[in-house]
Amino acid sequence: MRFVSSRGAGAGTGFSAAILDGLAADGGLYVPEHWPQRHVQDFAGADHLPVVGACLLAPFAAGDVLAPQLRDIVTEAFSFPAPRVGLTDDDRLSVLELFHGPTAAFKDFGARFLAACFARLQPPQAAPLTILVATSGDTGGAVAAAFHRRPGIRVVVLFPQGRVSPTQERQLTCWGENVISLAVRGTFDDCQRLVKEAFLDEGLRQGMRLSSANSINLGRLLPQSVYYAATSLAVFHKYGEPASFVVPSGNLGNVVACLWARRMGLPIERVVLAHNLNRAVPDYLASGEWQPRPSIATLASAMDVGNPSNMERLRSLYPQLAELRHAVSADWVTDDQIRARIVEGYERFGQIWCPHTATAAEVYARLPAQERAARRWVLVSTAHPAKFAEIVEPLIGRAVPVPESLAALFARPTKCEEIDAQLAALRGVLEKRS
Ligand SMILES: *Cc1c(COP(=O)(O)O)cnc(C)c1O
């Protein structure tokens, strides 16, 4: 399989080269050149994530140096479960818990897959690899955890100063050793822009081996299709019906992974994007005009993205607006609505939801009653509520139990450096420490 740029230039590249490059040479994002068509029968007997993953991803790795190791890679990456928890007796509404990994957010799946690939692609004597990652909250922690202490690789995490939750900040800054944490005086969009600029900077690229670990990296995005495949297959086997998903969305990596799974033929019906006040995508679907904008700080901070990178992948999947409108729907919610939904989720279902998950629950609740009743809906839960305890606890009036993995991170000392949102500042750090 070859991967081509979402902007259409170039002849394309193989699986591991696309992962190592991060961004295509023309500044676009890698997308598969074609979509292997899969059938439910192809996955017969596959009821665990690693098994579904090895099967689903095999055509993408075919012909690549990583192909023989794919099974080991998925086994290493998907070492924790993604349970679907029913909310109603008839199981027509459920929550997919993607937060059972080391940093308690769905980004552990992609980050661990990527790290497992990089580790196998790094020749023992090669110059060290620098991985740049811009984060609006959870990415940096997941990537740092996945790469921490991997020989020959250093990770530079950029996050918007003062715009991530205190808990997230601790997760971004508690690593040390081969992980450098940078608090950028700016927004997430600034962090993302800095990473892109660093990639396009000839001088930097010549001086060091650079790669990215953002959701723009194919190696983060593709593995996320696996939990959609596994969940939709499980629903299909149990009820003979496809699954529909409501996906809390920011940079659109998670929802694109869902749409990729559907494109490959997995039994997925409706896909609904749930956004916070950063409403560029819902507005686009409504008006037909694409207007990226500065990001707005909200309670669901990991989705505070005004100009989502993966819009390019969404467009390359559905080039015509009419197709896109047919393929997905999108809605957005305010902070007050997120708060009210957290309370409602606790009172009605005994569930404790993080603000991102509550965004999905709120968007679901607004779907027409007929639409809700007609399908098997799965709300995607992207983070454990303990990561947002300062928001959630006052609303539900009780402490949120902290998973063991998070407690261990919270106990570590923290360290970080502040920089201006300019390439010169980032370059200074990279060159000083290389
Ligand atoms: C990253 C993140 C999101 C948004 O996912 P995208 O792939 O950027 O759309 C939602 N919720 C949480 C908790 C996240 O960390």
mmCIF file with all atom_site columns, C-alpha atoms in Angstrom, residues 263 284 314-324:
data_model
loop_
_atom_site.group_PDB
_atom_site.id
_atom_site.type_symbol
_atom_site.label_atom_id
_atom_site.label_alt_id
_atom_site.label_comp_id
_atom_site.label_asym_id
_atom_site.label_entity_id
_atom_site.label_seq_id
_atom_site.pdbx_PDB_ins_code
_atom_site.Cartn_x
_atom_site.Cartn_y
_atom_site.Cartn_z
_atom_site.occupancy
_atom_site.B_iso_or_equiv
_atom_site.pdbx_formal_charge
_atom_site.auth_seq_id
_atom_site.auth_comp_id
_atom_site.auth_asym_id
_atom_site.auth_atom_id
_atom_site.pdbx_PDB_model_num
ATOM 1  C CA . ARG A 1 263 ? -15.026 3.457  4.303  1.00 0.00 ? 263 ARG A CA 1
ATOM 2  C CA . TYR A 1 284 ? -19.098 24.731 7.646  1.00 0.00 ? 284 TYR A CA 1
ATOM 3  C CA . LEU A 1 314 ? -11.996 14.789 5.873  1.00 0.00 ? 314 LEU A CA 1
ATOM 4  C CA . ARG A 1 315 ? -12.102 16.727 2.622  1.00 0.00 ? 315 ARG A CA 1
ATOM 5  C CA . SER A 1 316 ? -9.968  14.212 0.801  1.00 0.00 ? 316 SER A CA 1
ATOM 6  C CA . LEU A 1 317 ? -12.460 11.539 1.897  1.00 0.00 ? 317 LEU A CA 1
ATOM 7  C CA . TYR A 1 318 ? -15.490 13.611 0.828  1.00 0.00 ? 318 TYR A CA 1
ATOM 8  C CA . PRO A 1 319 ? -14.333 16.211 -1.694 1.00 0.00 ? 319 PRO A CA 1
ATOM 9  C CA . GLN A 1 320 ? -17.836 17.590 -2.332 1.00 0.00 ? 320 GLN A CA 1
ATOM 10 C CA . LEU A 1 321 ? -19.695 19.454 0.381  1.00 0.00 ? 321 LEU A CA 1
ATOM 11 C CA . ALA A 1 322 ? -22.858 17.526 -0.474 1.00 0.00 ? 322 ALA A CA 1
ATOM 12 C CA . GLU A 1 323 ? -21.044 14.209 0.099  1.00 0.00 ? 323 GLU A CA 1
ATOM 13 C CA . LEU A 1 324 ? -19.663 15.416 3.396  1.00 0.00 ? 324 LEU A CA 1
#
